[in-house]
Structures are given as structure tokens and as C-alpha cells.
JSON list of C-alpha atoms in Angstrom, two decimals:
[
{"chain": "R", "resi": 1, "resn": "MET", "atom": "CA", "xyz": [11.37, -6.98, -11.94]},
{"chain": "R", "resi": 2, "resn": "ARG", "atom": "CA", "xyz": [13.21, -9.20, -9.47]},
{"chain": "R", "resi": 3, "resn": "GLY", "atom": "CA", "xyz": [13.70, -8.96, -5.69]},
{"chain": "R", "resi": 4, "resn": "VAL", "atom": "CA", "xyz": [11.35, -6.04, -4.90]},
{"chain": "R", "resi": 5, "resn": "ALA", "atom": "CA", "xyz": [11.66, -5.84, -1.07]},
{"chain": "R", "resi": 6, "resn": "ALA", "atom": "CA", "xyz": [9.23, -4.10, 1.40]},
{"chain": "R", "resi": 7, "resn": "ASP", "atom": "CA", "xyz": [9.23, -4.00, 5.20]},
{"chain": "R", "resi": 8, "resn": "TYR", "atom": "CA", "xyz": [7.13, -2.42, 7.73]},
{"chain": "R", "resi": 9, "resn": "LYS", "atom": "CA", "xyz": [8.35, -2.11, 11.27]},
{"chain": "R", "resi": 10, "resn": "VAL", "atom": "CA", "xyz": [6.43, -0.51, 13.84]},
{"chain": "R", "resi": 11, "resn": "PRO", "atom": "CA", "xyz": [7.35, -1.35, 17.37]},
{"chain": "R", "resi": 12, "resn": "THR", "atom": "CA", "xyz": [4.68, -1.16, 19.91]},
{"chain": "R", "resi": 13, "resn": "SER", "atom": "CA", "xyz": [3.91, -2.61, 23.45]},
{"chain": "R", "resi": 14, "resn": "CYS", "atom": "CA", "xyz": [1.75, -5.35, 22.01]},
{"chain": "R", "resi": 15, "resn": "ASN", "atom": "CA", "xyz": [0.20, -6.24, 18.48]},
{"chain": "R", "resi": 16, "resn": "GLY", "atom": "CA", "xyz": [3.11, -4.75, 16.66]},
{"chain": "R", "resi": 17, "resn": "MET", "atom": "CA", "xyz": [3.37, -4.50, 12.76]},
{"chain": "R", "resi": 18, "resn": "PHE", "atom": "CA", "xyz": [6.52, -6.34, 11.93]},
{"chain": "R", "resi": 19, "resn": "ALA", "atom": "CA", "xyz": [6.29, -7.54, 8.14]},
{"chain": "R", "resi": 20, "resn": "LEU", "atom": "CA", "xyz": [9.24, -8.46, 5.88]},
{"chain": "R", "resi": 21, "resn": "VAL", "atom": "CA", "xyz": [8.60, -9.62, 2.14]},
{"chain": "R", "resi": 22, "resn": "THR", "atom": "CA", "xyz": [10.28, -9.79, -1.22]},
{"chain": "R", "resi": 23, "resn": "VAL", "atom": "CA", "xyz": [8.30, -10.16, -4.40]},
{"chain": "R", "resi": 24, "resn": "ASP", "atom": "CA", "xyz": [9.15, -10.51, -8.25]},
{"chain": "R", "resi": 25, "resn": "PHE", "atom": "CA", "xyz": [6.85, -8.79, -10.68]},
{"chain": "R", "resi": 26, "resn": "GLU", "atom": "CA", "xyz": [6.53, -10.43, -14.15]},
{"chain": "R", "resi": 27, "resn": "PRO", "atom": "CA", "xyz": [4.59, -9.88, -17.25]},
{"chain": "R", "resi": 28, "resn": "ALA", "atom": "CA", "xyz": [1.58, -11.82, -17.63]},
{"chain": "R", "resi": 29, "resn": "THR", "atom": "CA", "xyz": [-1.69, -11.97, -19.50]},
{"chain": "R", "resi": 30, "resn": "THR", "atom": "CA", "xyz": [-3.82, -11.45, -16.36]},
{"chain": "R", "resi": 31, "resn": "TYR", "atom": "CA", "xyz": [-3.13, -10.92, -12.84]},
{"chain": "R", "resi": 32, "resn": "THR", "atom": "CA", "xyz": [-1.84, -13.86, -10.78]},
{"chain": "R", "resi": 33, "resn": "PHE", "atom": "CA", "xyz": [-0.16, -14.48, -7.55]},
{"chain": "R", "resi": 34, "resn": "ARG", "atom": "CA", "xyz": [2.00, -17.27, -6.68]},
{"chain": "R", "resi": 35, "resn": "ASP", "atom": "CA", "xyz": [3.73, -18.02, -3.39]},
{"chain": "R", "resi": 36, "resn": "VAL", "atom": "CA", "xyz": [7.06, -19.90, -3.53]},
{"chain": "R", "resi": 37, "resn": "ALA", "atom": "CA", "xyz": [8.45, -18.39, -0.23]},
{"chain": "R", "resi": 38, "resn": "PRO", "atom": "CA", "xyz": [10.33, -20.96, 1.86]},
{"chain": "R", "resi": 39, "resn": "GLU", "atom": "CA", "xyz": [8.83, -21.57, 5.34]},
{"chain": "R", "resi": 40, "resn": "PRO", "atom": "CA", "xyz": [11.42, -22.44, 7.84]},
{"chain": "R", "resi": 41, "resn": "PRO", "atom": "CA", "xyz": [10.05, -24.36, 10.74]},
{"chain": "R", "resi": 42, "resn": "PRO", "atom": "CA", "xyz": [10.51, -22.51, 14.32]},
{"chain": "R", "resi": 43, "resn": "ALA", "atom": "CA", "xyz": [13.15, -24.39, 16.39]},
{"chain": "R", "resi": 44, "resn": "ARG", "atom": "CA", "xyz": [11.91, -26.64, 19.02]},
{"chain": "R", "resi": 45, "resn": "PRO", "atom": "CA", "xyz": [13.13, -26.35, 22.52]},
{"chain": "R", "resi": 46, "resn": "ASP", "atom": "CA", "xyz": [14.72, -29.62, 23.78]},
{"chain": "R", "resi": 47, "resn": "TRP", "atom": "CA", "xyz": [12.20, -29.72, 26.91]},
{"chain": "R", "resi": 48, "resn": "MET", "atom": "CA", "xyz": [8.84, -29.05, 25.14]},
{"chain": "R", "resi": 49, "resn": "SER", "atom": "CA", "xyz": [6.50, -32.21, 24.77]},
{"chain": "R", "resi": 50, "resn": "ASP", "atom": "CA", "xyz": [5.37, -33.42, 21.57]},
{"chain": "R", "resi": 51, "resn": "ALA", "atom": "CA", "xyz": [1.71, -32.52, 22.17]},
{"chain": "R", "resi": 52, "resn": "THR", "atom": "CA", "xyz": [2.73, -28.90, 22.99]},
{"chain": "R", "resi": 53, "resn": "TRP", "atom": "CA", "xyz": [5.03, -28.81, 20.01]},
{"chain": "R", "resi": 54, "resn": "ALA", "atom": "CA", "xyz": [2.44, -30.15, 17.60]},
{"chain": "R", "resi": 55, "resn": "GLU", "atom": "CA", "xyz": [-0.13, -27.26, 18.83]},
{"chain": "R", "resi": 56, "resn": "ILE", "atom": "CA", "xyz": [2.46, -24.53, 18.29]},
{"chain": "R", "resi": 57, "resn": "LEU", "atom": "CA", "xyz": [3.22, -25.73, 14.78]},
{"chain": "R", "resi": 58, "resn": "ARG", "atom": "CA", "xyz": [-0.43, -25.93, 13.97]},
{"chain": "R", "resi": 59, "resn": "SER", "atom": "CA", "xyz": [-0.98, -22.49, 15.30]},
{"chain": "R", "resi": 60, "resn": "ASP", "atom": "CA", "xyz": [2.24, -21.25, 13.41]},
{"chain": "R", "resi": 61, "resn": "ALA", "atom": "CA", "xyz": [0.65, -22.78, 10.32]},
{"chain": "R", "resi": 62, "resn": "GLU", "atom": "CA", "xyz": [-2.59, -21.01, 10.61]},
{"chain": "R", "resi": 63, "resn": "THR", "atom": "CA", "xyz": [-1.02, -17.65, 11.44]},
{"chain": "R", "resi": 64, "resn": "LEU", "atom": "CA", "xyz": [1.20, -17.84, 8.38]},
{"chain": "R", "resi": 65, "resn": "ARG", "atom": "CA", "xyz": [-1.65, -18.81, 6.23]},
{"chain": "R", "resi": 66, "resn": "ALA", "atom": "CA", "xyz": [-3.83, -15.79, 7.46]},
{"chain": "R", "resi": 67, "resn": "TYR", "atom": "CA", "xyz": [-0.91, -13.27, 6.87]},
{"chain": "R", "resi": 68, "resn": "LYS", "atom": "CA", "xyz": [-0.27, -14.41, 3.46]},
{"chain": "R", "resi": 69, "resn": "GLU", "atom": "CA", "xyz": [-3.98, -14.35, 2.43]},
{"chain": "R", "resi": 70, "resn": "VAL", "atom": "CA", "xyz": [-4.07, -10.70, 3.78]},
{"chain": "R", "resi": 71, "resn": "PHE", "atom": "CA", "xyz": [-0.89, -9.94, 1.96]},
{"chain": "R", "resi": 72, "resn": "ALA", "atom": "CA", "xyz": [-2.21, -11.40, -1.60]},
{"chain": "R", "resi": 73, "resn": "ALA", "atom": "CA", "xyz": [-5.50, -9.71, -1.16]},
{"chain": "R", "resi": 74, "resn": "ALA", "atom": "CA", "xyz": [-3.73, -6.33, -0.51]},
{"chain": "R", "resi": 75, "resn": "MET", "atom": "CA", "xyz": [-1.43, -6.94, -3.30]},
{"chain": "R", "resi": 76, "resn": "CYS", "atom": "CA", "xyz": [-4.31, -7.36, -5.84]},
{"chain": "R", "resi": 77, "resn": "GLU", "atom": "CA", "xyz": [-5.99, -4.47, -4.49]},
{"chain": "R", "resi": 78, "resn": "GLU", "atom": "CA", "xyz": [-2.85, -2.32, -4.72]},
{"chain": "R", "resi": 79, "resn": "LEU", "atom": "CA", "xyz": [-2.28, -3.39, -8.46]},
{"chain": "R", "resi": 80, "resn": "GLY", "atom": "CA", "xyz": [-5.90, -3.04, -9.32]},
{"chain": "R", "resi": 81, "resn": "ALA", "atom": "CA", "xyz": [-5.84, -6.68, -10.96]},
{"chain": "R", "resi": 82, "resn": "LEU", "atom": "CA", "xyz": [-3.48, -5.47, -13.50]},
{"chain": "R", "resi": 83, "resn": "PRO", "atom": "CA", "xyz": [-1.99, -8.06, -15.98]},
{"chain": "R", "resi": 84, "resn": "VAL", "atom": "CA", "xyz": [0.91, -8.74, -13.71]},
{"chain": "R", "resi": 85, "resn": "GLY", "atom": "CA", "xyz": [2.37, -12.02, -12.24]},
{"chain": "R", "resi": 86, "resn": "VAL", "atom": "CA", "xyz": [3.34, -11.34, -8.63]},
{"chain": "R", "resi": 87, "resn": "LEU", "atom": "CA", "xyz": [5.90, -14.28, -7.31]},
{"chain": "R", "resi": 88, "resn": "LEU", "atom": "CA", "xyz": [6.26, -14.13, -3.18]},
{"chain": "R", "resi": 89, "resn": "THR", "atom": "CA", "xyz": [9.91, -15.45, -2.60]},
{"chain": "R", "resi": 90, "resn": "ARG", "atom": "CA", "xyz": [10.39, -14.22, 0.85]},
{"chain": "R", "resi": 91, "resn": "PHE", "atom": "CA", "xyz": [7.87, -13.80, 3.86]},
{"chain": "R", "resi": 92, "resn": "ARG", "atom": "CA", "xyz": [8.98, -13.28, 7.52]},
{"chain": "R", "resi": 93, "resn": "TYR", "atom": "CA", "xyz": [6.71, -12.51, 10.45]},
{"chain": "R", "resi": 94, "resn": "HIS", "atom": "CA", "xyz": [6.88, -12.15, 14.25]},
{"chain": "R", "resi": 95, "resn": "GLN", "atom": "CA", "xyz": [4.73, -14.55, 16.51]},
{"chain": "R", "resi": 96, "resn": "VAL", "atom": "CA", "xyz": [4.10, -11.33, 18.73]},
{"chain": "R", "resi": 97, "resn": "ASP", "atom": "CA", "xyz": [4.86, -8.29, 16.64]},
{"chain": "R", "resi": 98, "resn": "SER", "atom": "CA", "xyz": [3.19, -8.83, 13.37]},
{"chain": "R", "resi": 99, "resn": "SER", "atom": "CA", "xyz": [-0.44, -8.08, 12.37]},
{"chain": "R", "resi": 100, "resn": "GLU", "atom": "CA", "xyz": [-2.64, -8.12, 9.51]},
{"chain": "R", "resi": 101, "resn": "ARG", "atom": "CA", "xyz": [-2.38, -4.45, 9.08]},
{"chain": "R", "resi": 102, "resn": "GLY", "atom": "CA", "xyz": [1.51, -4.83, 8.84]},
{"chain": "R", "resi": 103, "resn": "PHE", "atom": "CA", "xyz": [1.26, -7.15, 5.91]},
{"chain": "R", "resi": 104, "resn": "ALA", "atom": "CA", "xyz": [-1.33, -5.01, 4.03]},
{"chain": "R", "resi": 105, "resn": "GLU", "atom": "CA", "xyz": [1.00, -2.12, 4.30]},
{"chain": "R", "resi": 106, "resn": "ALA", "atom": "CA", "xyz": [3.85, -4.22, 3.26]},
{"chain": "R", "resi": 107, "resn": "ALA", "atom": "CA", "xyz": [2.01, -4.90, 0.06]},
{"chain": "R", "resi": 108, "resn": "ARG", "atom": "CA", "xyz": [1.49, -1.19, -0.71]},
{"chain": "R", "resi": 109, "resn": "ARG", "atom": "CA", "xyz": [5.07, -0.53, -0.11]},
{"chain": "R", "resi": 110, "resn": "ALA", "atom": "CA", "xyz": [6.14, -3.28, -2.46]},
{"chain": "R", "resi": 111, "resn": "VAL", "atom": "CA", "xyz": [3.90, -1.86, -5.25]},
{"chain": "R", "resi": 112, "resn": "ARG", "atom": "CA", "xyz": [5.20, 1.69, -4.37]},
{"chain": "R", "resi": 113, "resn": "ASN", "atom": "CA", "xyz": [8.89, 0.24, -4.81]},
{"chain": "R", "resi": 114, "resn": "LEU", "atom": "CA", "xyz": [8.05, -1.14, -8.13]},
{"chain": "R", "resi": 115, "resn": "HIS", "atom": "CA", "xyz": [6.97, 2.30, -9.32]},
{"chain": "R", "resi": 116, "resn": "ARG", "atom": "CA", "xyz": [10.12, 3.66, -7.96]},
{"chain": "R", "resi": 117, "resn": "ARG", "atom": "CA", "xyz": [12.15, 1.36, -10.04]},
{"chain": "R", "resi": 118, "resn": "VAL", "atom": "CA", "xyz": [10.03, 1.44, -13.12]},
{"chain": "R", "resi": 119, "resn": "PRO", "atom": "CA", "xyz": [8.93, 5.08, -13.31]},
{"chain": "R", "resi": 120, "resn": "ALA", "atom": "CA", "xyz": [4.99, 5.44, -14.56]},
{"chain": "R", "resi": 121, "resn": "SER", "atom": "CA", "xyz": [4.25, 6.85, -17.79]},
{"chain": "R", "resi": 122, "resn": "LEU", "atom": "CA", "xyz": [1.20, 7.97, -19.65]},
{"chain": "R", "resi": 123, "resn": "ALA", "atom": "CA", "xyz": [0.62, 7.81, -23.37]},
{"chain": "R", "resi": 124, "resn": "ALA", "atom": "CA", "xyz": [-2.56, 10.06, -22.97]},
{"chain": "R", "resi": 125, "resn": "PRO", "atom": "CA", "xyz": [-4.07, 12.21, -20.34]},
{"chain": "R", "resi": 126, "resn": "VAL", "atom": "CA", "xyz": [-6.33, 10.66, -17.72]},
{"chain": "R", "resi": 127, "resn": "ARG", "atom": "CA", "xyz": [-9.16, 13.08, -16.65]},
{"chain": "R", "resi": 128, "resn": "GLY", "atom": "CA", "xyz": [-11.39, 13.06, -13.66]},
{"chain": "R", "resi": 129, "resn": "VAL", "atom": "CA", "xyz": [-10.08, 10.93, -11.16]},
{"chain": "R", "resi": 130, "resn": "HIS", "atom": "CA", "xyz": [-12.14, 11.24, -8.10]},
{"chain": "R", "resi": 131, "resn": "ALA", "atom": "CA", "xyz": [-11.77, 10.26, -4.68]},
{"chain": "R", "resi": 132, "resn": "ARG", "atom": "CA", "xyz": [-13.76, 10.99, -1.48]},
{"chain": "R", "resi": 133, "resn": "SER", "atom": "CA", "xyz": [-13.74, 10.23, 2.37]},
{"chain": "R", "resi": 134, "resn": "ALA", "atom": "CA", "xyz": [-16.49, 11.59, 4.70]},
{"chain": "R", "resi": 135, "resn": "GLY", "atom": "CA", "xyz": [-18.01, 10.56, 8.03]},
{"chain": "R", "resi": 136, "resn": "THR", "atom": "CA", "xyz": [-18.41, 11.68, 11.68]},
{"chain": "R", "resi": 137, "resn": "TYR", "atom": "CA", "xyz": [-15.96, 11.71, 14.42]},
{"chain": "R", "resi": 138, "resn": "VAL", "atom": "CA", "xyz": [-16.48, 10.35, 17.76]},
{"chain": "R", "resi": 139, "resn": "ASN", "atom": "CA", "xyz": [-17.37, 13.89, 18.97]},
{"chain": "R", "resi": 140, "resn": "GLY", "atom": "CA", "xyz": [-20.10, 13.96, 16.34]},
{"chain": "R", "resi": 141, "resn": "ARG", "atom": "CA", "xyz": [-18.37, 16.58, 14.37]},
{"chain": "R", "resi": 142, "resn": "ALA", "atom": "CA", "xyz": [-18.88, 15.68, 10.48]},
{"chain": "R", "resi": 143, "resn": "TYR", "atom": "CA", "xyz": [-16.04, 15.49, 8.10]},
{"chain": "R", "resi": 144, "resn": "VAL", "atom": "CA", "xyz": [-15.33, 15.46, 4.48]},
{"chain": "R", "resi": 145, "resn": "ALA", "atom": "CA", "xyz": [-12.37, 15.38, 2.11]},
{"chain": "R", "resi": 146, "resn": "ASP", "atom": "CA", "xyz": [-13.10, 15.27, -1.70]},
{"chain": "R", "resi": 147, "resn": "VAL", "atom": "CA", "xyz": [-10.86, 15.63, -4.72]},
{"chain": "R", "resi": 148, "resn": "THR", "atom": "CA", "xyz": [-10.75, 15.51, -8.47]},
{"chain": "R", "resi": 149, "resn": "VAL", "atom": "CA", "xyz": [-7.57, 14.99, -10.48]},
{"chain": "R", "resi": 150, "resn": "ASP", "atom": "CA", "xyz": [-6.24, 14.82, -13.85]},
{"chain": "R", "resi": 151, "resn": "PHE", "atom": "CA", "xyz": [-2.98, 13.11, -14.90]},
{"chain": "R", "resi": 152, "resn": "GLU", "atom": "CA", "xyz": [-1.17, 14.30, -18.07]},
{"chain": "R", "resi": 153, "resn": "PRO", "atom": "CA", "xyz": [2.11, 13.24, -19.55]},
{"chain": "R", "resi": 154, "resn": "ALA", "atom": "CA", "xyz": [4.96, 15.34, -18.86]},
{"chain": "R", "resi": 155, "resn": "GLU", "atom": "CA", "xyz": [8.83, 15.59, -18.76]},
{"chain": "R", "resi": 156, "resn": "ARG", "atom": "CA", "xyz": [9.05, 15.33, -15.08]},
{"chain": "R", "resi": 157, "resn": "TYR", "atom": "CA", "xyz": [6.93, 15.19, -12.13]},
{"chain": "R", "resi": 158, "resn": "GLU", "atom": "CA", "xyz": [4.68, 18.35, -11.62]},
{"chain": "R", "resi": 159, "resn": "PHE", "atom": "CA", "xyz": [1.81, 19.28, -9.49]},
{"chain": "R", "resi": 160, "resn": "THR", "atom": "CA", "xyz": [-0.75, 22.08, -10.10]},
{"chain": "R", "resi": 161, "resn": "ASP", "atom": "CA", "xyz": [-3.63, 23.42, -8.17]},
{"chain": "R", "resi": 162, "resn": "ARG", "atom": "CA", "xyz": [-6.37, 24.97, -10.33]},
{"chain": "R", "resi": 163, "resn": "THR", "atom": "CA", "xyz": [-8.96, 24.83, -7.60]},
{"chain": "R", "resi": 164, "resn": "GLY", "atom": "CA", "xyz": [-8.08, 28.14, -6.00]},
{"chain": "R", "resi": 165, "resn": "SER", "atom": "CA", "xyz": [-7.36, 28.93, -2.35]},
{"chain": "R", "resi": 166, "resn": "HIS", "atom": "CA", "xyz": [-11.02, 29.31, -1.64]},
{"chain": "R", "resi": 167, "resn": "GLU", "atom": "CA", "xyz": [-11.59, 25.62, -2.01]},
{"chain": "R", "resi": 168, "resn": "ILE", "atom": "CA", "xyz": [-8.31, 23.79, -1.05]},
{"chain": "R", "resi": 169, "resn": "ALA", "atom": "CA", "xyz": [-5.97, 25.63, 1.37]},
{"chain": "R", "resi": 170, "resn": "ASP", "atom": "CA", "xyz": [-2.14, 25.62, 0.39]},
{"chain": "R", "resi": 171, "resn": "GLY", "atom": "CA", "xyz": [-1.28, 23.16, 3.01]},
{"chain": "R", "resi": 172, "resn": "HIS", "atom": "CA", "xyz": [-3.69, 20.58, 2.22]},
{"chain": "R", "resi": 173, "resn": "ALA", "atom": "CA", "xyz": [-2.78, 20.93, -1.62]},
{"chain": "R", "resi": 174, "resn": "ALA", "atom": "CA", "xyz": [0.65, 20.49, -0.59]},
{"chain": "R", "resi": 175, "resn": "ALA", "atom": "CA", "xyz": [0.06, 17.50, 1.45]},
{"chain": "R", "resi": 176, "resn": "LEU", "atom": "CA", "xyz": [-1.78, 15.97, -1.47]},
{"chain": "R", "resi": 177, "resn": "ASP", "atom": "CA", "xyz": [1.13, 16.72, -3.75]},
{"chain": "R", "resi": 178, "resn": "ALA", "atom": "CA", "xyz": [3.69, 15.10, -1.45]},
{"chain": "R", "resi": 179, "resn": "ALA", "atom": "CA", "xyz": [1.63, 11.92, -1.00]},
{"chain": "R", "resi": 180, "resn": "VAL", "atom": "CA", "xyz": [1.10, 11.39, -4.73]},
{"chain": "R", "resi": 181, "resn": "GLY", "atom": "CA", "xyz": [4.82, 11.89, -5.35]},
{"chain": "R", "resi": 182, "resn": "ARG", "atom": "CA", "xyz": [5.67, 9.00, -2.46]},
{"chain": "R", "resi": 183, "resn": "GLU", "atom": "CA", "xyz": [3.10, 6.60, -4.01]},
{"chain": "R", "resi": 184, "resn": "LEU", "atom": "CA", "xyz": [4.34, 7.06, -7.53]},
{"chain": "R", "resi": 185, "resn": "GLY", "atom": "CA", "xyz": [8.03, 7.60, -6.95]},
{"chain": "R", "resi": 186, "resn": "ASP", "atom": "CA", "xyz": [8.00, 11.17, -8.64]},
{"chain": "R", "resi": 187, "resn": "PRO", "atom": "CA", "xyz": [7.30, 9.98, -12.15]},
{"chain": "R", "resi": 188, "resn": "PRO", "atom": "CA", "xyz": [7.36, 11.84, -15.60]},
{"chain": "R", "resi": 189, "resn": "LEU", "atom": "CA", "xyz": [3.72, 12.94, -14.93]},
{"chain": "R", "resi": 190, "resn": "ARG", "atom": "CA", "xyz": [1.61, 16.32, -14.38]},
{"chain": "R", "resi": 191, "resn": "VAL", "atom": "CA", "xyz": [-0.82, 15.97, -11.53]},
{"chain": "R", "resi": 192, "resn": "VAL", "atom": "CA", "xyz": [-3.51, 18.72, -11.92]},
{"chain": "R", "resi": 193, "resn": "LEU", "atom": "CA", "xyz": [-5.91, 19.22, -8.97]},
{"chain": "R", "resi": 194, "resn": "THR", "atom": "CA", "xyz": [-9.14, 20.42, -10.64]},
{"chain": "R", "resi": 195, "resn": "GLY", "atom": "CA", "xyz": [-11.72, 20.24, -7.77]},
{"chain": "R", "resi": 196, "resn": "GLY", "atom": "CA", "xyz": [-12.44, 19.42, -4.35]},
{"chain": "R", "resi": 197, "resn": "LEU", "atom": "CA", "xyz": [-13.15, 20.46, -0.89]},
{"chain": "R", "resi": 198, "resn": "HIS", "atom": "CA", "xyz": [-12.27, 19.80, 2.73]},
{"chain": "R", "resi": 199, "resn": "ARG", "atom": "CA", "xyz": [-13.85, 20.28, 5.99]},
{"chain": "R", "resi": 200, "resn": "GLU", "atom": "CA", "xyz": [-12.57, 19.34, 9.44]},
{"chain": "R", "resi": 201, "resn": "VAL", "atom": "CA", "xyz": [-9.96, 17.29, 7.88]},
{"chain": "R", "resi": 202, "resn": "SER", "atom": "CA", "xyz": [-6.19, 17.66, 8.62]},
{"chain": "R", "resi": 203, "resn": "GLU", "atom": "CA", "xyz": [-3.45, 18.34, 5.97]},
{"chain": "R", "resi": 204, "resn": "ARG", "atom": "CA", "xyz": [-2.36, 14.53, 6.48]},
{"chain": "R", "resi": 205, "resn": "GLY", "atom": "CA", "xyz": [-6.10, 13.41, 6.28]},
{"chain": "R", "resi": 206, "resn": "PHE", "atom": "CA", "xyz": [-6.39, 15.12, 3.05]},
{"chain": "R", "resi": 207, "resn": "GLY", "atom": "CA", "xyz": [-3.12, 13.62, 1.78]},
{"chain": "R", "resi": 208, "resn": "ASP", "atom": "CA", "xyz": [-4.59, 10.19, 2.30]},
{"chain": "R", "resi": 209, "resn": "LEU", "atom": "CA", "xyz": [-6.67, 10.75, -0.81]},
{"chain": "R", "resi": 210, "resn": "ALA", "atom": "CA", "xyz": [-3.60, 10.13, -2.69]},
{"chain": "R", "resi": 211, "resn": "LEU", "atom": "CA", "xyz": [-3.91, 6.30, -2.31]},
{"chain": "R", "resi": 212, "resn": "PRO", "atom": "CA", "xyz": [-7.29, 5.83, -4.01]},
{"chain": "R", "resi": 213, "resn": "VAL", "atom": "CA", "xyz": [-6.53, 8.39, -6.81]},
{"chain": "R", "resi": 214, "resn": "VAL", "atom": "CA", "xyz": [-3.10, 6.59, -7.47]},
{"chain": "R", "resi": 215, "resn": "ARG", "atom": "CA", "xyz": [-4.81, 3.14, -7.46]},
{"chain": "R", "resi": 216, "resn": "GLU", "atom": "CA", "xyz": [-7.11, 4.62, -10.35]},
{"chain": "R", "resi": 217, "resn": "LEU", "atom": "CA", "xyz": [-4.27, 5.87, -12.21]},
{"chain": "R", "resi": 218, "resn": "ARG", "atom": "CA", "xyz": [-2.40, 2.53, -12.35]},
{"chain": "R", "resi": 219, "resn": "LYS", "atom": "CA", "xyz": [-5.42, 0.97, -14.19]},
{"chain": "R", "resi": 220, "resn": "HIS", "atom": "CA", "xyz": [-4.00, 3.41, -17.12]},
{"chain": "R", "resi": 221, "resn": "LEU", "atom": "CA", "xyz": [-0.29, 2.67, -16.87]}
]
């Protein structure tokens, strides 16, 4: 699958999250990551001294290497070390408005775009996929979000909540439904919410559990 592009552009007053990448996905016997993206050097101002320019090039190379390492690690996490060859063909960052978080999100979006171009399908159900998030807010209130999901083959994307409204509120279930669909690109799958709970968690926060359950599902695709 050639030329799968992903970008993440969130402007802020400082430490923005500009990331622009393109990758190829190839069949492989084990997970691999190769970087063949060209690295055009920045333009040197005529007035700049050799020493200053050398320091800029050194800093630029270190920054680029750090961002690529973050992107490669995030790509491996998103794919779950599946037997896929990943070829990085384009990588652009901004000296001020980029961040490691931005490139981690770009990796996630690249995998999402891959699944939208190649819809996921299952030969057999995947049962009992579980995800949980828990902790304490700064005000001392404890929160927890917990789901258990089955994935089943289907003719089109479906979402079914079998927990009952006494466990999962309709809005929270809908948020999870929408998030799973975004991550997988509305594939021909039936998503069955079989268990879970939420306490002191917003609908958006509950939907964030879609990412870990989808990561687990990808191991079976």
C-alpha cells in the first residue's frame, strides 16, 4: 500500500504539533521499519558564520533523529509488531511548531488511513477484548473507565451495546461506537460491548478506550 499520508497540525503559541509524513506498507515476514525519507538541509543565511551554521546543522540533525525515533516507536505500537514492512518516504517537521506528541499522533493516523484503504475483516470472532483506564484527578476524585468488547464478522459495520443502560450510559456507548469506527474506518465488523463501567469519566474520555481495544483487534486481522 503506497503513499499513505498522515499529518497532524495543531497551532499553538509555542510547542505546536506540526507533523507531516508519508509511508508505504509492504508484506513482510516480520515487522520492519525502514527510513528512506530525503532530508533536505535548511537554507543557510548569507550573513551566518561557519560556527553558528555548524551548530544549527548539529541541532537540526539531533531533532530530526529524535522525532523519527518517536514516530518509529509509535508506528510499532500502533501495528502491534504485525508482520508488516513500513517504509518511511517523507518526513517533515517545523523547528518551532513540532513536538514528539505530534509525530506519535501522525503514526496513529497513518495506521488509521491504512485501514480505511484496506478495510479490516475477520475470519472468526475475537472475544473478550478488554481495556481500562483509572486514576485520580488533581482534585482528589477517583475515576475509572472499563470496557470488554467482542468483535464479530459482519457484512457492514455495526455496534451493539449488551450491557444495559444501568452499566453504560447511552452517550458513553455512542462515544465508544464513534471512536472505534474512526480508528478502523467503518469496516465490515460487528462490535459488541459486553461489559464495562464508567465513573467520573466524560463521554470523550470513555471513547478514548477505543484505541487500546482496536490495537488488540489488529493482532487478529
